Short mmCIF file of C-alpha atoms in Angstrom, two decimals:
data_model
loop_
_atom_site.label_atom_id
_atom_site.label_comp_id
_atom_site.label_asym_id
_atom_site.label_seq_id
_atom_site.Cartn_x
_atom_site.Cartn_y
_atom_site.Cartn_z
CA UNK A 1 -17.75 -8.92 26.00
CA UNK A 2 -15.12 -10.47 28.29
CA UNK A 3 -11.45 -9.65 27.57
CA UNK A 4 -8.77 -11.06 29.88
CA UNK A 5 -11.27 -11.81 32.67
CA UNK A 6 -12.68 -8.30 32.44
CA UNK A 7 -16.14 -7.43 31.17
CA UNK A 8 -15.95 -4.62 28.65
CA UNK A 9 -18.90 -2.43 27.72
CA UNK A 10 -18.35 -2.17 23.95
CA UNK A 11 -20.86 0.65 23.47
CA UNK A 12 -19.22 2.69 26.23
CA UNK A 13 -15.76 1.92 24.85
CA UNK A 14 -16.70 3.18 21.40
CA UNK A 15 -18.33 6.26 22.91
CA UNK A 16 -15.00 7.10 24.61
CA UNK A 17 -13.19 6.78 21.29
CA UNK A 18 -15.06 8.70 18.58
CA UNK A 19 -14.26 7.34 15.14
CA UNK A 20 -13.25 10.70 13.67
CA UNK A 21 -10.68 11.27 16.40
CA UNK A 22 -9.18 7.80 15.91
CA UNK A 23 -8.99 8.31 12.16
CA UNK A 24 -7.27 11.69 12.51
CA UNK A 25 -4.91 10.32 15.17
CA UNK A 26 -3.84 7.74 12.58
CA UNK A 27 -2.80 10.54 10.23
CA UNK A 28 -5.80 10.62 7.88
CA UNK A 29 -6.75 14.21 7.09
CA UNK A 30 -10.54 14.52 7.05
CA UNK A 31 -12.21 17.32 5.13
CA UNK A 32 -15.32 19.00 6.42
CA UNK A 33 -16.83 19.41 9.87
CA UNK A 34 -20.37 18.10 9.43
CA UNK A 35 -22.02 14.71 9.58
CA UNK A 36 -20.04 13.38 6.62
CA UNK A 37 -16.26 13.84 6.37
CA UNK A 38 -13.89 12.47 3.75
CA UNK A 39 -10.19 11.82 3.29
CA UNK A 40 -7.66 9.65 1.45
CA UNK A 41 -8.10 5.99 2.34
CA UNK A 42 -5.22 4.51 4.40
CA UNK A 43 -6.04 0.97 3.26
CA UNK A 44 -5.32 1.27 -0.46
CA UNK A 45 -3.50 3.63 -2.78
CA UNK A 46 -5.71 6.42 -4.09
CA UNK A 47 -5.81 10.15 -4.64
CA UNK A 48 -9.56 10.78 -4.87
CA UNK A 49 -10.41 10.80 -1.16
CA UNK A 50 -12.93 7.95 -1.16
CA UNK A 51 -12.66 7.27 2.58
CA UNK A 52 -15.81 8.54 4.33
CA UNK A 53 -16.59 8.92 8.04
CA UNK A 54 -20.22 9.24 9.09
CA UNK A 55 -20.58 11.11 12.36
CA UNK A 56 -24.13 10.04 13.15
CA UNK A 57 -23.54 6.29 12.83
CA UNK A 58 -19.86 6.41 13.88
CA UNK A 59 -18.95 4.19 10.95
CA UNK A 60 -16.59 4.51 8.00
CA UNK A 61 -16.77 3.32 4.41
CA UNK A 62 -14.32 3.56 1.51
CA UNK A 63 -15.99 3.73 -1.88
CA UNK A 64 -12.67 2.76 -3.45
CA UNK A 65 -11.69 -0.50 -1.73
CA UNK A 66 -14.87 -1.40 0.15
CA UNK A 67 -13.35 -1.21 3.63
CA UNK A 68 -15.86 -0.29 6.30
CA UNK A 69 -16.87 -0.64 9.93
CA UNK A 70 -16.67 1.13 13.28
CA UNK A 71 -13.76 2.40 15.35
CA UNK A 72 -12.84 -1.14 16.42
CA UNK A 73 -12.64 -2.23 12.79
CA UNK A 74 -10.58 0.82 11.87
CA UNK A 75 -7.98 0.36 14.61
CA UNK A 76 -7.79 -3.35 13.89
CA UNK A 77 -7.13 -2.75 10.18
CA UNK A 78 -4.61 0.02 10.80
CA UNK A 79 -2.53 -1.95 13.28
CA UNK A 80 -3.17 -5.54 12.23
CA UNK A 81 -4.83 -6.43 15.54
CA UNK A 82 -7.48 -8.95 16.44
CA UNK A 83 -10.71 -7.72 18.04
CA UNK A 84 -9.64 -8.63 21.59
CA UNK A 85 -6.31 -6.86 21.00
CA UNK A 86 -8.12 -3.75 19.75
CA UNK A 87 -10.37 -3.73 22.81
CA UNK A 88 -7.39 -4.06 25.14
CA UNK A 89 -5.61 -1.27 23.27
CA UNK A 90 -8.52 1.13 23.57
CA UNK A 91 -9.54 0.05 27.06
CA UNK A 92 -6.14 0.67 28.66
CA UNK A 93 -7.02 4.31 29.12
CA UNK A 94 -4.47 5.69 26.67
CA UNK A 95 -6.64 5.65 23.60
CA UNK A 96 -3.44 5.13 21.63
CA UNK A 97 -3.68 4.69 17.89
CA UNK A 98 -0.54 4.38 15.78
CA UNK A 99 -0.10 7.73 14.12
CA UNK A 100 0.81 8.06 10.46
CA UNK A 101 1.02 11.83 10.50
CA UNK A 102 4.22 13.68 9.73
CA UNK A 103 6.58 14.00 12.66
CA UNK A 104 8.81 17.04 13.36
CA UNK A 105 12.40 16.69 12.26
CA UNK A 106 13.69 16.04 15.77
CA UNK A 107 11.23 13.21 16.41
CA UNK A 108 12.35 9.62 16.10
CA UNK A 109 10.36 7.40 13.75
CA UNK A 110 8.06 4.90 15.35
CA UNK A 111 8.68 1.20 14.86
CA UNK A 112 7.19 -0.17 11.63
CA UNK A 113 3.89 -1.96 11.99
CA UNK A 114 4.03 -5.68 11.27
CA UNK A 115 1.91 -6.92 8.42
CA UNK A 116 -0.93 -9.17 9.57
CA UNK A 117 -0.28 -12.90 9.20
CA UNK A 118 -0.90 -14.07 5.65
CA UNK A 119 -1.07 -17.47 4.02
CA UNK A 120 2.18 -17.58 2.04
CA UNK A 121 1.37 -20.82 0.23
CA UNK A 122 -2.02 -19.50 -0.88
CA UNK A 123 -0.53 -16.17 -1.98
CA UNK A 124 2.21 -17.96 -3.89
CA UNK A 125 -0.39 -20.02 -5.76
CA UNK A 126 -2.34 -16.83 -6.48
CA UNK A 127 0.66 -14.92 -7.80
CA UNK A 128 1.61 -17.81 -10.09
CA UNK A 129 -1.97 -18.07 -11.37
CA UNK A 130 -2.12 -14.36 -12.16
CA UNK A 131 1.33 -14.60 -13.78
CA UNK A 132 -0.01 -17.19 -16.22
CA UNK A 133 -3.00 -15.00 -16.99
CA UNK A 134 -0.63 -12.11 -17.73
CA UNK A 135 1.30 -14.17 -20.29
CA UNK A 136 -1.97 -14.97 -22.09
CA UNK A 137 -3.41 -11.44 -22.09
CA UNK A 138 -2.47 -9.20 -25.00
CA UNK A 139 -4.40 -6.36 -23.32
CA UNK A 140 -2.34 -6.58 -20.13
CA UNK A 141 0.98 -6.92 -21.96
CA UNK A 142 0.17 -3.91 -24.14
CA UNK A 143 -0.86 -1.89 -21.11
CA UNK A 144 2.41 -2.65 -19.33
CA UNK A 145 4.38 -1.73 -22.46
CA UNK A 146 2.54 1.60 -22.58
CA UNK A 147 3.74 2.21 -19.02
CA UNK A 148 7.36 1.41 -19.89
CA UNK A 149 7.41 -2.14 -18.45
CA UNK A 150 8.27 -4.91 -20.90
CA UNK A 151 7.05 -8.49 -20.57
CA UNK A 152 10.48 -9.85 -19.59
CA UNK A 153 10.76 -7.30 -16.76
CA UNK A 154 7.15 -7.97 -15.73
CA UNK A 155 7.77 -11.70 -15.39
CA UNK A 156 11.05 -11.11 -13.56
CA UNK A 157 9.25 -8.85 -11.09
CA UNK A 158 6.45 -11.37 -10.53
CA UNK A 159 3.67 -9.27 -12.02
CA UNK A 160 0.35 -10.78 -12.95
CA UNK A 161 -2.99 -9.96 -14.49
CA UNK A 162 -6.34 -10.82 -12.95
CA UNK A 163 -8.99 -11.49 -15.57
CA UNK A 164 -11.52 -11.94 -12.77
CA UNK A 165 -12.18 -15.56 -13.61
CA UNK A 166 -10.86 -18.86 -12.35
CA UNK A 167 -8.89 -17.99 -9.21
CA UNK A 168 -11.27 -19.59 -6.72
CA UNK A 169 -11.48 -22.80 -8.75
CA UNK A 170 -7.70 -22.89 -9.17
CA UNK A 171 -7.10 -22.47 -5.45
CA UNK A 172 -9.73 -25.06 -4.55
CA UNK A 173 -8.18 -27.53 -6.98
CA UNK A 174 -4.88 -27.03 -5.18
CA UNK A 175 -6.33 -27.76 -1.76
CA UNK A 176 -7.14 -24.24 -0.54
CA UNK A 177 -10.71 -24.32 0.73
CA UNK A 178 -13.06 -23.04 3.40
CA UNK A 179 -11.68 -20.65 5.94
CA UNK A 180 -8.36 -20.22 4.14
CA UNK A 181 -10.16 -18.70 1.16
CA UNK A 182 -12.43 -16.60 3.37
CA UNK A 183 -9.45 -15.22 5.31
CA UNK A 184 -7.32 -14.56 2.24
CA UNK A 185 -8.79 -11.15 1.36
CA UNK A 186 -8.68 -12.18 -2.30
CA UNK A 187 -12.46 -12.21 -2.67
CA UNK A 188 -15.06 -9.55 -2.00
CA UNK A 189 -18.17 -10.23 0.05
CA UNK A 190 -20.22 -10.93 -3.06
CA UNK A 191 -17.65 -13.53 -4.17
CA UNK A 192 -15.94 -11.61 -6.96
CA UNK A 193 -12.16 -11.54 -7.19
CA UNK A 194 -10.81 -8.45 -5.46
CA UNK A 195 -8.19 -7.84 -8.15
CA UNK A 196 -10.35 -8.42 -11.23
CA UNK A 197 -9.16 -6.30 -14.13
CA UNK A 198 -5.88 -5.24 -12.55
CA UNK A 199 -2.18 -5.72 -13.03
CA UNK A 200 -1.14 -7.41 -9.78
CA UNK A 201 2.08 -6.57 -7.94
CA UNK A 202 3.30 -8.71 -5.05
CA UNK A 203 5.38 -7.57 -2.10
CA UNK A 204 7.95 -10.30 -1.55
CA UNK A 205 9.93 -11.23 1.55
CA UNK A 206 12.48 -14.08 1.60
CA UNK A 207 11.32 -15.16 -1.83
CA UNK A 208 7.63 -15.50 -0.92
CA UNK A 209 4.77 -13.07 -1.53
CA UNK A 210 3.29 -11.57 1.62
CA UNK A 211 0.99 -8.86 0.24
CA UNK A 212 -0.67 -7.96 -3.04
CA UNK A 213 -1.80 -4.80 -4.76
CA UNK A 214 -3.31 -4.15 -8.15
CA UNK A 215 -3.74 -1.35 -10.68
CA UNK A 216 -6.73 -1.32 -13.04
CA UNK A 217 -5.92 -1.67 -16.73
CA UNK A 218 -9.02 0.09 -18.05
CA UNK A 219 -8.79 3.87 -17.52
CA UNK A 220 -12.44 4.22 -16.50
CA UNK A 221 -12.36 1.36 -13.96
CA UNK A 222 -13.17 2.20 -10.35
CA UNK A 223 -11.46 1.73 -8.03
CA UNK A 224 -8.22 2.26 -9.92
CA UNK A 225 -6.20 0.56 -7.16
CA UNK A 226 -6.89 -2.50 -5.06
CA UNK A 227 -4.92 -4.04 -2.21
CA UNK A 228 -5.27 -6.78 0.35
CA UNK A 229 -6.90 -5.36 3.50
CA UNK A 230 -4.72 -4.28 6.39
CA UNK A 231 -1.52 -2.27 6.79
CA UNK A 232 0.43 -1.65 3.61
CA UNK A 233 4.18 -2.27 3.40
CA UNK A 234 6.88 -0.18 1.83
CA UNK A 235 6.50 -2.05 -1.43
CA UNK A 236 9.66 -3.87 -2.51
CA UNK A 237 11.75 -3.04 0.55
CA UNK A 238 11.54 -6.49 2.16
CA UNK A 239 12.90 -8.03 -1.03
CA UNK A 240 16.09 -5.97 -0.67
CA UNK A 241 17.08 -7.70 2.57
CA UNK A 242 17.26 -6.44 6.17
CA UNK A 243 20.05 -3.91 5.56
CA UNK A 244 20.45 -2.94 1.88
CA UNK A 245 23.44 -0.64 1.25
CA UNK A 246 21.16 1.82 -0.53
CA UNK A 247 17.63 2.10 -1.81
CA UNK A 248 15.38 4.40 -3.78
CA UNK A 249 11.92 5.22 -2.43
CA UNK A 250 9.31 6.26 -4.97
CA UNK A 251 5.67 7.13 -4.40
CA UNK A 252 3.46 4.82 -6.45
CA UNK A 253 3.28 1.31 -7.85
CA UNK A 254 4.38 2.15 -11.40
CA UNK A 255 7.14 4.42 -10.14
CA UNK A 256 8.45 1.38 -8.26
CA UNK A 257 8.06 -0.84 -11.32
CA UNK A 258 10.00 1.61 -13.49
CA UNK A 259 12.92 1.63 -11.06
CA UNK A 260 12.85 -2.12 -10.51
CA UNK A 261 12.70 -2.86 -14.24
CA UNK A 262 15.79 -0.65 -14.67
CA UNK A 263 17.59 -2.75 -12.06
CA UNK A 264 17.63 -0.29 -9.16
CA UNK A 265 17.05 -1.30 -5.50
CA UNK A 266 13.54 0.08 -5.57
CA UNK A 267 10.71 0.53 -3.11
CA UNK A 268 7.49 2.53 -2.94
CA UNK A 269 5.82 4.34 -0.06
CA UNK A 270 2.42 3.76 -1.73
CA UNK A 271 1.21 7.27 -1.12
CA UNK A 272 2.22 10.41 0.72
CA UNK A 273 0.92 9.59 4.21
CA UNK A 274 2.63 7.70 6.99
CA UNK A 275 6.18 8.88 6.39
CA UNK A 276 7.14 8.00 9.97
CA UNK A 277 6.40 4.35 9.25
CA UNK A 278 8.34 4.53 5.99
CA UNK A 279 11.32 6.01 7.82
CA UNK A 280 11.16 3.29 10.46
CA UNK A 281 11.11 0.60 7.77
CA UNK A 282 14.28 2.14 6.30
CA UNK A 283 16.14 2.13 9.61
CA UNK A 284 18.69 -0.41 8.37
CA UNK A 285 19.51 1.38 5.12
CA UNK A 286 22.49 3.79 5.25
CA UNK A 287 21.70 5.69 2.02
CA UNK A 288 18.21 6.49 0.71
CA UNK A 289 17.21 8.42 -2.41
CA UNK A 290 13.71 9.91 -2.50
CA UNK A 291 12.01 10.11 -5.91
CA UNK A 292 8.45 11.19 -5.18
CA UNK A 293 5.91 12.68 -7.57
CA UNK A 294 6.52 16.15 -8.94
CA UNK A 295 3.57 17.83 -7.19
CA UNK A 296 2.82 19.52 -3.88
CA UNK A 297 1.87 16.31 -2.07
CA UNK A 298 4.94 14.48 -3.36
CA UNK A 299 7.28 17.35 -2.52
CA UNK A 300 5.82 17.63 0.97
CA UNK A 301 6.17 13.90 1.61
CA UNK A 302 9.76 13.88 0.36
CA UNK A 303 10.61 16.82 2.60
CA UNK A 304 9.05 15.16 5.65
CA UNK A 305 10.77 11.85 4.98
CA UNK A 306 14.13 13.55 4.44
CA UNK A 307 13.76 15.30 7.79
CA UNK A 308 13.06 11.97 9.47
CA UNK A 309 15.99 10.21 7.79
CA UNK A 310 18.48 13.07 8.20
CA UNK A 311 21.77 12.98 6.31
CA UNK A 312 21.08 9.47 5.04
CA UNK A 313 18.54 10.82 2.55
CA UNK A 314 18.87 12.75 -0.71
CA UNK A 315 16.04 13.99 -2.93
CA UNK A 316 15.98 13.20 -6.65
CA UNK A 317 14.33 16.16 -8.38
CA UNK A 318 12.35 15.21 -11.48
CA UNK A 319 12.38 17.58 -14.47
CA UNK A 320 9.69 20.22 -14.82
CA UNK A 321 6.77 18.86 -16.80
CA UNK A 322 7.37 15.25 -15.73
CA UNK A 323 4.71 14.20 -13.23
CA UNK A 324 6.35 11.08 -11.82
CA UNK A 325 8.76 8.24 -12.48
CA UNK A 326 6.02 6.26 -14.18
CA UNK A 327 5.72 9.01 -16.79
CA UNK A 328 9.50 9.28 -17.11
CA UNK A 329 9.66 5.55 -17.88
CA UNK A 330 7.53 6.06 -20.99
CA UNK A 331 10.02 8.48 -22.53
CA UNK A 332 12.67 7.08 -24.90
CA UNK A 333 15.54 8.46 -22.81
CA UNK A 334 13.80 8.11 -19.44
CA UNK A 335 16.22 5.60 -17.95
CA UNK A 336 19.29 7.58 -18.98
CA UNK A 337 17.79 10.81 -17.67
CA UNK A 338 16.99 9.24 -14.32
CA UNK A 339 20.55 7.95 -14.03
CA UNK A 340 21.79 11.52 -14.43
CA UNK A 341 19.29 12.88 -11.90
CA UNK A 342 20.31 10.20 -9.42
CA UNK A 343 23.99 11.09 -9.87
CA UNK A 344 23.16 14.78 -9.31
CA UNK A 345 21.33 13.95 -6.08
CA UNK A 346 24.24 11.82 -4.88
CA UNK A 347 26.79 14.57 -5.65
CA UNK A 348 24.67 17.24 -3.94
CA UNK A 349 24.44 15.10 -0.80
CA UNK A 350 28.22 14.76 -0.39
#
């Protein structure tokens, strides 16, 4: 292949950059030392560790979201780069891959990765279509209510429900055809809707959706989470403006929805990896409250993020026996209790 008037030996380039090393350099912890190693997928929210690296073929596959490929595909997905850009990145001799691992407290956060270009008009049409399906689905409305999110709040937050039927036809009827549909990430290779059976949550910037994630309604559905391919944002942060006076960072989608439905300036890290990128995204926010899950991974992520943010950050400690904000939202006094916990965190940080 020729890149910038230079012939590149792709096989030799990939041999110089073993996939496992690139994956670990990006902050993904891989278990095992044999031919097959596994870790938590960086391309969608999960806790099962569906991301698999095969040492003999030097390829990866996620059984949760369907992402797969070689080291070039991995770097391109992680950093939102085209194939020629990936080749130039790896061929410059540095072997640099953006790291998502925890940084020591004295380290400065790296600049946030830009989301890959999306089709805002197509995503807007998709979000509106799924919003109409939500209004018509008793199952989806009941599921949201069971998670502490009422229909009024769901519609205000732009949530939707993907039945799995009709999106392609709707988009085609509105003039979205051919390559635009193929590039959208909304459809799997076999043609099915990526978000079928999920509550959809859009990340919005300047009033327009730029990214989409979904949470399965049925408890036995796999994967439980879906997301558009590519780098994930700090969900909800872009909607708060470039320099919000304060913000709360939670861990998961329904933690974010609980906070947002209560009227707080909410965002979600969408997992416990990549805290340096989260810190960089929060560079314009003078006060940040961290409300991560009440487990070892959540506590570790909150500690790492607080170290990166310094005195700007305060940790909101959830009560013993409450797993996360999503669970707190289902309790009758959950909103009032969180208000008290937030006040305690603010007072302790003074």
